[in-house]
Amino acid sequence: MDDGLVRSLSMGLSQKGVRDHNERLLLSLLQRHGSLPAPDLARLSHLSPPTISAILRKLESDGLLTRGDPLRGKVGKPSVPMMLDKNGVYSIGIKIGRRSANFLLTDFTGGIRLHRQVTYTHPLPREVFGFVQAGLAAAASDLSHSELARICGIGIAAPFDLWNWHDLTGPNAAEFQSWKNIDFTAEMARFTDLPVFVINDATAGCQAEHLYGRGKQFRDYAYFFVGAFVGGGIVLNNAVYEGRLGNAGALGSLRSVGPSGESRQLVDTASIHTLEARLRQAGHNPITLWNNPQSWTDLADHVTPWLDQTAIELAKASLSTCAVIDFEAIIIDGAFPPVIREELVKKVRRAIETEDTRGLILPVIESGSIGSDARALGAACSPVLSQFMLNNN
Amino acid sequence: MDDGLVRSLSMGLSQKGVRDHNERLLLSLLQRHGSLPAPDLARLSHLSPPTISAILRKLESDGLLTRGDPLRGKVGKPSVPMMLDKNGVYSIGIKIGRRSANFLLTDFTGGIRLHRQVTYTHPLPREVFGFVQAGLAAAASDLSHSELARICGIGIAAPFDLWNWHDLTGPNAAEFQSWKNIDFTAEMARFTDLPVFVINDATAGCQAEHLYGRGKQFRDYAYFFVGAFVGGGIVLNNAVYEGRLGNAGALGSLRSVGPSGESRQLVDTASIHTLEARLRQAGHNPITLWNNPQSWTDLADHVTPWLDQTAIELAKASLSTCAVIDFEAIIIDGAFPPVIREELVKKVRRAIETEDTRGLILPVIESGSIGSDARALGAACSPVLSQFMLNNN
DNA sequence: CATAAATTAATAAAGTTAATTAATAAATTG
DNA sequence: CAATTTATTAATTAACTTTATTAATTTATG
């Protein structure tokens, strides 16, 4: 591809830019549709068959595409479906969370080739970067030399204020606070030359859902990820919108109302940490939530009321987002078992019917399909998107 | 320009599309900066001087641009600033509101060439379209034949649910309700061949502020227009974002909390109609608000508490929007005198400091600069944008 | 004060890229 | 075998870039 300069619409176009655009367009269409023959690509892109033919040949020779088996049964010459070459591009996705960090090596179709995880009570910079470095070493020994060269970058998903919202005291408190002054990109540059992309964790989850999950179905939607702290992402015009400073979809900061009418934020009323608090109060150890999916059903007595509250808050929050953007859908995912997710979605659907919806176009409420891995997987998308795909924003 | 097909990024590009894009880019840059010499255009667009030269000559011969006086005083050959030709394109903007309708004929630089208004207690389709038709006749007699041919379309700004929120009873109630089934575009086609664009009224206001007011300064912002009912608009990437169904920025539907803790919407707590209610209760005739700007200061006893309440609600609403999109700014305008607007903005700035802003990047609060005319003026922008400008969404 | 030098702007000519259209070949089905 | 669809090649066209030239100034110098 090219130097990536001609990406914004507020720039002049020339031939080189045109070809780059069209290559990205075809790759994006194939990413989205999975597999398409040339004539379909021509129709979808409004480009002529010879142009498609030429671009496909080029991308194939670059190792980005493979041709499938000719499709017979229809009249005429059989068409050859083209698809992304799984091994055409690799990417690394890292999630740094409040309870665990993940390291992913993904292929061009979003398949996970390597997965490493570490859990902790709180993340400390030295440990986390050590974990990352070990992951890179593992990836290096896992791939051949030529495969290694196809790693296109590293995406890092993290909350924007990792150092906030943590009642940490004691010897590690100071080191924990040092996150505040850490520049991820600079830190990574100390042991890798790969380009590094930093993205909000929930926005990364949204990106994964958008490329590999239910998100494809919708043009515009808001995505809630219920983790230790709830967060969100935004999709506009079939593309994740990160915002000017990457803080779009900070849905955890949506206003909420506390039990006695005081002003709160969604993060206080619809996060897993509030369930943790409920459990601690009842004498249970909340860590089982993160280690044992079964525990969610075992603890139904505590989980159900938490789900009820969370659903009401998410319903209100969903409508708030729809007043800003007329979203077609709301997608809800989280760091909980799929059964819990489905239950939550059902409760949100019910809760939304009791709200005042004058002047709004109601969104459909859908569940996400990826779960906890979404954030690291989405992080791995950033380098791929920036180098090979069209990003409509 | 061309058929307008190649507008979306999700379409293939070819040469014709490139030239169209670059022409629109230069027109947009000139719209935004007012007047620029060719070398500046080359720098901003990253196109080469010869390309700029060729495009400028073409646009000038089309009557869309004029060259200003050569700029001397610097070393070297003096540069010739280029600017939009005021008389290159005309457009018609119509606002249909709950208290009045406006008809505007604008030139290419947003100047108002003709302005007609009608006021009413409630809009009825027959009367409104009669008013529009009379406006078109007036425009036709005001312009020469060649000028007439330069009218590029009609924009209509209206609330999306004109028929809602109106406690109308009596003989006209049925006719008023008929708005619900009226298709503006079809209705207009009965007496004009010009292309018709329908846009939400507050979003239109936002568009006007964006092109001709303070909006230029910001990349992303939310715009509140406090009219009989409060509404809003959204700007992303330097372009008004109308949304999939044109209902983005439905800020009047943001959740608000009533005096006794019950759930309300912003439209109930921060609109001029709530001030009207206050005045009626105090025995005043609220119609003076719409006819006499002076009345706002005369009625300060009622206006001030309303401003206080409205400011608190707008502050909360502003933060809600910033949780969805990390807006750089909030712009506030309305159908009130400039003094009132400035006072409101100050109060909002103060109110925002008392809110919980964890996880948010605080926007600056600015006042709009156009006032009541914003909606009709913004409506007139739609045809112009669609035919001559770049629209980054 | 006149002239030369330097700078900036605008345009022209030539060359390059990547699209389109038209023509042709290839592979199937019915 | 005829019709149809797919894929490719060849020729043409559009629109850009680069390089070079001319024009209009301001600044410096004798």
PDB file of N, CA and C in Angstrom, chain A residues 166-248:
ATOM      1  N   HIS A 166      -9.136   3.455  41.470  1.00  0.00           N
ATOM      2  CA  HIS A 166      -8.517   2.319  42.118  1.00  0.00           C
ATOM      3  C   HIS A 166      -8.109   2.744  43.530  1.00  0.00           C
ATOM      4  N   ASP A 167      -8.640   2.046  44.484  1.00  0.00           N
ATOM      5  CA  ASP A 167      -8.398   2.426  45.877  1.00  0.00           C
ATOM      6  C   ASP A 167      -7.138   1.754  46.410  1.00  0.00           C
ATOM      7  N   LEU A 168      -6.112   1.738  45.572  1.00  0.00           N
ATOM      8  CA  LEU A 168      -4.892   1.055  45.955  1.00  0.00           C
ATOM      9  C   LEU A 168      -4.091   1.877  46.965  1.00  0.00           C
ATOM     10  N   THR A 169      -3.646   1.198  48.022  1.00  0.00           N
ATOM     11  CA  THR A 169      -2.722   1.834  48.963  1.00  0.00           C
ATOM     12  C   THR A 169      -1.564   0.871  49.181  1.00  0.00           C
ATOM     13  N   GLY A 170      -0.575   1.277  49.941  1.00  0.00           N
ATOM     14  CA  GLY A 170       0.533   0.375  50.245  1.00  0.00           C
ATOM     15  C   GLY A 170       1.721   0.589  49.342  1.00  0.00           C
ATOM     16  N   PRO A 171       2.654  -0.357  49.346  1.00  0.00           N
ATOM     17  CA  PRO A 171       3.961  -0.163  48.684  1.00  0.00           C
ATOM     18  C   PRO A 171       3.827   0.047  47.177  1.00  0.00           C
ATOM     19  N   ASN A 172       2.827  -0.579  46.540  1.00  0.00           N
ATOM     20  CA  ASN A 172       2.739  -0.486  45.084  1.00  0.00           C
ATOM     21  C   ASN A 172       1.987   0.745  44.589  1.00  0.00           C
ATOM     22  N   ALA A 173       1.416   1.492  45.509  1.00  0.00           N
ATOM     23  CA  ALA A 173       0.555   2.612  45.110  1.00  0.00           C
ATOM     24  C   ALA A 173       1.281   3.597  44.203  1.00  0.00           C
ATOM     25  N   ALA A 174       2.521   3.918  44.582  1.00  0.00           N
ATOM     26  CA  ALA A 174       3.264   4.904  43.794  1.00  0.00           C
ATOM     27  C   ALA A 174       3.550   4.384  42.392  1.00  0.00           C
ATOM     28  N   GLU A 175       4.010   3.133  42.331  1.00  0.00           N
ATOM     29  CA  GLU A 175       4.315   2.595  41.014  1.00  0.00           C
ATOM     30  C   GLU A 175       3.048   2.515  40.172  1.00  0.00           C
ATOM     31  N   PHE A 176       1.953   2.157  40.804  1.00  0.00           N
ATOM     32  CA  PHE A 176       0.688   2.091  40.065  1.00  0.00           C
ATOM     33  C   PHE A 176       0.344   3.451  39.477  1.00  0.00           C
ATOM     34  N   GLN A 177       0.526   4.493  40.297  1.00  0.00           N
ATOM     35  CA  GLN A 177       0.223   5.842  39.816  1.00  0.00           C
ATOM     36  C   GLN A 177       1.102   6.250  38.638  1.00  0.00           C
ATOM     37  N   SER A 178       2.237   5.580  38.490  1.00  0.00           N
ATOM     38  CA  SER A 178       3.136   5.986  37.419  1.00  0.00           C
ATOM     39  C   SER A 178       2.531   5.732  36.029  1.00  0.00           C
ATOM     40  N   TRP A 179       1.483   4.914  35.958  1.00  0.00           N
ATOM     41  CA  TRP A 179       0.784   4.740  34.677  1.00  0.00           C
ATOM     42  C   TRP A 179       0.418   6.088  34.065  1.00  0.00           C
ATOM     43  N   LYS A 180       0.119   7.002  34.968  1.00  0.00           N
ATOM     44  CA  LYS A 180      -0.372   8.302  34.510  1.00  0.00           C
ATOM     45  C   LYS A 180       0.593   8.968  33.541  1.00  0.00           C
ATOM     46  N   ASN A 181       1.874   8.753  33.768  1.00  0.00           N
ATOM     47  CA  ASN A 181       2.876   9.442  32.942  1.00  0.00           C
ATOM     48  C   ASN A 181       3.490   8.540  31.873  1.00  0.00           C
ATOM     49  N   ILE A 182       2.919   7.357  31.707  1.00  0.00           N
ATOM     50  CA  ILE A 182       3.526   6.432  30.762  1.00  0.00           C
ATOM     51  C   ILE A 182       2.974   6.621  29.357  1.00  0.00           C
ATOM     52  N   ASP A 183       3.886   6.733  28.417  1.00  0.00           N
ATOM     53  CA  ASP A 183       3.509   6.827  27.016  1.00  0.00           C
ATOM     54  C   ASP A 183       3.707   5.430  26.412  1.00  0.00           C
ATOM     55  N   PHE A 184       2.589   4.769  26.146  1.00  0.00           N
ATOM     56  CA  PHE A 184       2.663   3.381  25.665  1.00  0.00           C
ATOM     57  C   PHE A 184       3.559   3.257  24.435  1.00  0.00           C
ATOM     58  N   THR A 185       3.349   4.168  23.501  1.00  0.00           N
ATOM     59  CA  THR A 185       4.097   4.069  22.257  1.00  0.00           C
ATOM     60  C   THR A 185       5.597   4.151  22.520  1.00  0.00           C
ATOM     61  N   ALA A 186       5.999   5.100  23.338  1.00  0.00           N
ATOM     62  CA  ALA A 186       7.424   5.263  23.635  1.00  0.00           C
ATOM     63  C   ALA A 186       7.955   4.032  24.360  1.00  0.00           C
ATOM     64  N   GLU A 187       7.182   3.539  25.311  1.00  0.00           N
ATOM     65  CA  GLU A 187       7.598   2.385  26.097  1.00  0.00           C
ATOM     66  C   GLU A 187       7.826   1.169  25.197  1.00  0.00           C
ATOM     67  N   MET A 188       6.915   0.981  24.270  1.00  0.00           N
ATOM     68  CA  MET A 188       7.019  -0.166  23.363  1.00  0.00           C
ATOM     69  C   MET A 188       8.212  -0.023  22.436  1.00  0.00           C
ATOM     70  N   ALA A 189       8.493   1.202  22.035  1.00  0.00           N
ATOM     71  CA  ALA A 189       9.588   1.437  21.094  1.00  0.00           C
ATOM     72  C   ALA A 189      10.917   0.960  21.654  1.00  0.00           C
ATOM     73  N   ARG A 190      10.966   0.748  22.980  1.00  0.00           N
ATOM     74  CA  ARG A 190      12.223   0.301  23.586  1.00  0.00           C
ATOM     75  C   ARG A 190      12.573  -1.131  23.232  1.00  0.00           C
ATOM     76  N   PHE A 191      11.561  -1.918  22.864  1.00  0.00           N
ATOM     77  CA  PHE A 191      11.908  -3.291  22.495  1.00  0.00           C
ATOM     78  C   PHE A 191      11.260  -3.801  21.220  1.00  0.00           C
ATOM     79  N   THR A 192      10.675  -2.930  20.420  1.00  0.00           N
ATOM     80  CA  THR A 192      10.169  -3.367  19.119  1.00  0.00           C
ATOM     81  C   THR A 192      10.148  -2.207  18.137  1.00  0.00           C
ATOM     82  N   ASP A 193      10.297  -2.540  16.855  1.00  0.00           N
ATOM     83  CA  ASP A 193      10.237  -1.514  15.826  1.00  0.00           C
ATOM     84  C   ASP A 193       8.873  -1.470  15.156  1.00  0.00           C
ATOM     85  N   LEU A 194       8.012  -2.387  15.556  1.00  0.00           N
ATOM     86  CA  LEU A 194       6.686  -2.422  14.940  1.00  0.00           C
ATOM     87  C   LEU A 194       5.901  -1.157  15.286  1.00  0.00           C
ATOM     88  N   PRO A 195       5.051  -0.706  14.359  1.00  0.00           N
ATOM     89  CA  PRO A 195       4.222   0.456  14.678  1.00  0.00           C
ATOM     90  C   PRO A 195       3.232   0.101  15.789  1.00  0.00           C
ATOM     91  N   VAL A 196       3.029   1.028  16.688  1.00  0.00           N
ATOM     92  CA  VAL A 196       2.177   0.788  17.848  1.00  0.00           C
ATOM     93  C   VAL A 196       0.950   1.699  17.792  1.00  0.00           C
ATOM     94  N   PHE A 197      -0.203   1.120  18.065  1.00  0.00           N
ATOM     95  CA  PHE A 197      -1.450   1.883  18.078  1.00  0.00           C
ATOM     96  C   PHE A 197      -2.094   1.722  19.441  1.00  0.00           C
ATOM     97  N   VAL A 198      -2.487   2.813  20.045  1.00  0.00           N
ATOM     98  CA  VAL A 198      -3.152   2.740  21.345  1.00  0.00           C
ATOM     99  C   VAL A 198      -4.629   3.054  21.145  1.00  0.00           C
ATOM    100  N   ILE A 199      -5.475   2.273  21.790  1.00  0.00           N
ATOM    101  CA  ILE A 199      -6.912   2.452  21.608  1.00  0.00           C
ATOM    102  C   ILE A 199      -7.613   2.182  22.927  1.00  0.00           C
ATOM    103  N   ASN A 200      -8.679   2.889  23.151  1.00  0.00           N
ATOM    104  CA  ASN A 200      -9.479   2.652  24.352  1.00  0.00           C
ATOM    105  C   ASN A 200      -9.967   1.204  24.382  1.00  0.00           C
ATOM    106  N   ASP A 201      -9.979   0.591  25.553  1.00  0.00           N
ATOM    107  CA  ASP A 201     -10.280  -0.843  25.618  1.00  0.00           C
ATOM    108  C   ASP A 201     -11.685  -1.197  25.117  1.00  0.00           C
ATOM    109  N   ALA A 202     -12.675  -0.444  25.556  1.00  0.00           N
ATOM    110  CA  ALA A 202     -14.035  -0.779  25.125  1.00  0.00           C
ATOM    111  C   ALA A 202     -14.217  -0.481  23.636  1.00  0.00           C
ATOM    112  N   THR A 203     -13.574   0.567  23.166  1.00  0.00           N
ATOM    113  CA  THR A 203     -13.636   0.884  21.737  1.00  0.00           C
ATOM    114  C   THR A 203     -13.004  -0.247  20.928  1.00  0.00           C
ATOM    115  N   ALA A 204     -11.952  -0.832  21.478  1.00  0.00           N
ATOM    116  CA  ALA A 204     -11.329  -1.974  20.812  1.00  0.00           C
ATOM    117  C   ALA A 204     -12.311  -3.141  20.752  1.00  0.00           C
ATOM    118  N   GLY A 205     -13.021  -3.372  21.867  1.00  0.00           N
ATOM    119  CA  GLY A 205     -14.027  -4.434  21.864  1.00  0.00           C
ATOM    120  C   GLY A 205     -15.040  -4.194  20.761  1.00  0.00           C
ATOM    121  N   CYS A 206     -15.423  -2.960  20.620  1.00  0.00           N
ATOM    122  CA  CYS A 206     -16.382  -2.568  19.587  1.00  0.00           C
ATOM    123  C   CYS A 206     -15.823  -2.881  18.204  1.00  0.00           C
ATOM    124  N   GLN A 207     -14.558  -2.597  18.021  1.00  0.00           N
ATOM    125  CA  GLN A 207     -13.909  -2.862  16.734  1.00  0.00           C
ATOM    126  C   GLN A 207     -13.941  -4.355  16.399  1.00  0.00           C
ATOM    127  N   ALA A 208     -13.668  -5.181  17.392  1.00  0.00           N
ATOM    128  CA  ALA A 208     -13.690  -6.630  17.164  1.00  0.00           C
ATOM    129  C   ALA A 208     -15.105  -7.085  16.800  1.00  0.00           C
ATOM    130  N   GLU A 209     -16.056  -6.606  17.560  1.00  0.00           N
ATOM    131  CA  GLU A 209     -17.451  -6.981  17.273  1.00  0.00           C
ATOM    132  C   GLU A 209     -17.822  -6.519  15.867  1.00  0.00           C
ATOM    133  N   HIS A 210     -17.299  -5.361  15.496  1.00  0.00           N
ATOM    134  CA  HIS A 210     -17.664  -4.801  14.199  1.00  0.00           C
ATOM    135  C   HIS A 210     -17.101  -5.619  13.046  1.00  0.00           C
ATOM    136  N   LEU A 211     -15.866  -6.045  13.176  1.00  0.00           N
ATOM    137  CA  LEU A 211     -15.242  -6.781  12.070  1.00  0.00           C
ATOM    138  C   LEU A 211     -15.592  -8.263  12.080  1.00  0.00           C
ATOM    139  N   TYR A 212     -15.672  -8.840  13.268  1.00  0.00           N
ATOM    140  CA  TYR A 212     -15.790 -10.300  13.327  1.00  0.00           C
ATOM    141  C   TYR A 212     -17.097 -10.778  13.956  1.00  0.00           C
ATOM    142  N   GLY A 213     -17.944  -9.865  14.400  1.00  0.00           N
ATOM    143  CA  GLY A 213     -19.146 -10.301  15.100  1.00  0.00           C
ATOM    144  C   GLY A 213     -20.437  -9.782  14.474  1.00  0.00           C
ATOM    145  N   ARG A 214     -21.378  -9.431  15.323  1.00  0.00           N
ATOM    146  CA  ARG A 214     -22.698  -8.997  14.876  1.00  0.00           C
ATOM    147  C   ARG A 214     -22.687  -7.615  14.268  1.00  0.00           C
ATOM    148  N   GLY A 215     -21.627  -6.883  14.525  1.00  0.00           N
ATOM    149  CA  GLY A 215     -21.599  -5.492  14.125  1.00  0.00           C
ATOM    150  C   GLY A 215     -21.806  -5.259  12.637  1.00  0.00           C
ATOM    151  N   LYS A 216     -21.382  -6.242  11.834  1.00  0.00           N
ATOM    152  CA  LYS A 216     -21.502  -6.081  10.377  1.00  0.00           C
ATOM    153  C   LYS A 216     -22.914  -5.730   9.933  1.00  0.00           C
ATOM    154  N   GLN A 217     -23.888  -6.195  10.715  1.00  0.00           N
ATOM    155  CA  GLN A 217     -25.281  -6.022  10.298  1.00  0.00           C
ATOM    156  C   GLN A 217     -25.758  -4.583  10.365  1.00  0.00           C
ATOM    157  N   PHE A 218     -25.055  -3.749  11.123  1.00  0.00           N
ATOM    158  CA  PHE A 218     -25.588  -2.418  11.379  1.00  0.00           C
ATOM    159  C   PHE A 218     -24.645  -1.325  10.915  1.00  0.00           C
ATOM    160  N   ARG A 219     -25.251  -0.237  10.440  1.00  0.00           N
ATOM    161  CA  ARG A 219     -24.456   0.881   9.971  1.00  0.00           C
ATOM    162  C   ARG A 219     -23.984   1.750  11.118  1.00  0.00           C
ATOM    163  N   ASP A 220     -24.900   2.037  12.023  1.00  0.00           N
ATOM    164  CA  ASP A 220     -24.604   2.910  13.169  1.00  0.00           C
ATOM    165  C   ASP A 220     -25.049   2.227  14.445  1.00  0.00           C
ATOM    166  N   TYR A 221     -24.163   2.070  15.392  1.00  0.00           N
ATOM    167  CA  TYR A 221     -24.617   1.552  16.676  1.00  0.00           C
ATOM    168  C   TYR A 221     -23.686   1.952  17.820  1.00  0.00           C
ATOM    169  N   ALA A 222     -24.233   1.841  19.023  1.00  0.00           N
ATOM    170  CA  ALA A 222     -23.420   2.033  20.226  1.00  0.00           C
ATOM    171  C   ALA A 222     -23.188   0.654  20.817  1.00  0.00           C
ATOM    172  N   TYR A 223     -22.006   0.471  21.360  1.00  0.00           N
ATOM    173  CA  TYR A 223     -21.586  -0.824  21.894  1.00  0.00           C
ATOM    174  C   TYR A 223     -21.243  -0.635  23.359  1.00  0.00           C
ATOM    175  N   PHE A 224     -21.856  -1.431  24.215  1.00  0.00           N
ATOM    176  CA  PHE A 224     -21.513  -1.398  25.639  1.00  0.00           C
ATOM    177  C   PHE A 224     -20.701  -2.632  25.969  1.00  0.00           C
ATOM    178  N   PHE A 225     -19.606  -2.430  26.658  1.00  0.00           N
ATOM    179  CA  PHE A 225     -18.857  -3.574  27.158  1.00  0.00           C
ATOM    180  C   PHE A 225     -18.852  -3.500  28.680  1.00  0.00           C
ATOM    181  N   VAL A 226     -19.532  -4.470  29.302  1.00  0.00           N
ATOM    182  CA  VAL A 226     -19.627  -4.491  30.751  1.00  0.00           C
ATOM    183  C   VAL A 226     -18.454  -5.290  31.295  1.00  0.00           C
ATOM    184  N   GLY A 227     -17.424  -4.585  31.722  1.00  0.00           N
ATOM    185  CA  GLY A 227     -16.270  -5.243  32.328  1.00  0.00           C
ATOM    186  C   GLY A 227     -16.203  -4.857  33.785  1.00  0.00           C
ATOM    187  N   ALA A 228     -15.016  -4.947  34.376  1.00  0.00           N
ATOM    188  CA  ALA A 228     -14.846  -4.483  35.748  1.00  0.00           C
ATOM    189  C   ALA A 228     -15.449  -3.083  35.842  1.00  0.00           C
ATOM    190  N   PHE A 229     -15.193  -2.279  34.814  1.00  0.00           N
ATOM    191  CA  PHE A 229     -15.859  -0.999  34.673  1.00  0.00           C
ATOM    192  C   PHE A 229     -16.520  -0.983  33.298  1.00  0.00           C
ATOM    193  N   VAL A 230     -17.737  -0.505  33.221  1.00  0.00           N
ATOM    194  CA  VAL A 230     -18.438  -0.504  31.931  1.00  0.00           C
ATOM    195  C   VAL A 230     -17.844   0.574  31.024  1.00  0.00           C
ATOM    196  N   GLY A 231     -17.777   0.265  29.748  1.00  0.00           N
ATOM    197  CA  GLY A 231     -17.269   1.232  28.776  1.00  0.00           C
ATOM    198  C   GLY A 231     -18.021   1.060  27.476  1.00  0.00           C
ATOM    199  N   GLY A 232     -17.597   1.770  26.462  1.00  0.00           N
ATOM    200  CA  GLY A 232     -18.353   1.667  25.226  1.00  0.00           C
ATOM    201  C   GLY A 232     -17.567   2.043  23.992  1.00  0.00           C
ATOM    202  N   GLY A 233     -18.218   1.851  22.867  1.00  0.00           N
ATOM    203  CA  GLY A 233     -17.654   2.235  21.579  1.00  0.00           C
ATOM    204  C   GLY A 233     -18.778   2.674  20.663  1.00  0.00           C
ATOM    205  N   ILE A 234     -18.408   3.336  19.581  1.00  0.00           N
ATOM    206  CA  ILE A 234     -19.379   3.942  18.685  1.00  0.00           C
ATOM    207  C   ILE A 234     -19.066   3.526  17.259  1.00  0.00           C
ATOM    208  N   VAL A 235     -20.077   3.147  16.504  1.00  0.00           N
ATOM    209  CA  VAL A 235     -19.881   2.882  15.078  1.00  0.00           C
ATOM    210  C   VAL A 235     -20.757   3.823  14.270  1.00  0.00           C
ATOM    211  N   LEU A 236     -20.132   4.528  13.345  1.00  0.00           N
ATOM    212  CA  LEU A 236     -20.837   5.444  12.447  1.00  0.00           C
ATOM    213  C   LEU A 236     -20.463   5.092  11.020  1.00  0.00           C
ATOM    214  N   ASN A 237     -21.431   5.033  10.138  1.00  0.00           N
ATOM    215  CA  ASN A 237     -21.127   4.748   8.731  1.00  0.00           C
ATOM    216  C   ASN A 237     -20.276   3.504   8.572  1.00  0.00           C
ATOM    217  N   ASN A 238     -20.634   2.457   9.273  1.00  0.00           N
ATOM    218  CA  ASN A 238     -19.912   1.195   9.152  1.00  0.00           C
ATOM    219  C   ASN A 238     -18.447   1.262   9.555  1.00  0.00           C
ATOM    220  N   ALA A 239     -18.116   2.206  10.418  1.00  0.00           N
ATOM    221  CA  ALA A 239     -16.739   2.253  10.895  1.00  0.00           C
ATOM    222  C   ALA A 239     -16.717   2.695  12.345  1.00  0.00           C
ATOM    223  N   VAL A 240     -15.817   2.101  13.106  1.00  0.00           N
ATOM    224  CA  VAL A 240     -15.665   2.522  14.496  1.00  0.00           C
ATOM    225  C   VAL A 240     -15.187   3.962  14.514  1.00  0.00           C
ATOM    226  N   TYR A 241     -15.827   4.768  15.323  1.00  0.00           N
ATOM    227  CA  TYR A 241     -15.449   6.167  15.440  1.00  0.00           C
ATOM    228  C   TYR A 241     -14.730   6.372  16.760  1.00  0.00           C
ATOM    229  N   GLU A 242     -13.440   6.614  16.705  1.00  0.00           N
ATOM    230  CA  GLU A 242     -12.666   6.754  17.937  1.00  0.00           C
ATOM    231  C   GLU A 242     -12.756   8.148  18.533  1.00  0.00           C
ATOM    232  N   GLY A 243     -13.062   9.099  17.702  1.00  0.00           N
ATOM    233  CA  GLY A 243     -13.155  10.473  18.201  1.00  0.00           C
ATOM    234  C   GLY A 243     -11.837  11.208  18.092  1.00  0.00           C
ATOM    235  N   ARG A 244     -11.919  12.493  18.168  1.00  0.00           N
ATOM    236  CA  ARG A 244     -10.763  13.369  18.003  1.00  0.00           C
ATOM    237  C   ARG A 244      -9.617  12.971  18.904  1.00  0.00           C
ATOM    238  N   LEU A 245      -9.918  12.653  20.161  1.00  0.00           N
ATOM    239  CA  LEU A 245      -8.875  12.268  21.109  1.00  0.00           C
ATOM    240  C   LEU A 245      -9.013  10.807  21.520  1.00  0.00           C
ATOM    241  N   GLY A 246      -9.769  10.045  20.758  1.00  0.00           N
ATOM    242  CA  GLY A 246      -9.922   8.628  21.065  1.00  0.00           C
ATOM    243  C   GLY A 246     -10.839   8.340  22.230  1.00  0.00           C
ATOM    244  N   ASN A 247     -11.579   9.334  22.674  1.00  0.00           N
ATOM    245  CA  ASN A 247     -12.429   9.123  23.842  1.00  0.00           C
ATOM    246  C   ASN A 247     -13.916   9.102  23.504  1.00  0.00           C
ATOM    247  N   ALA A 248     -14.239   8.904  22.235  1.00  0.00           N
ATOM    248  CA  ALA A 248     -15.656   8.722  21.890  1.00  0.00           C
ATOM    249  C   ALA A 248     -16.123   7.400  22.475  1.00  0.00           C
TER     250      ALA A 248
END
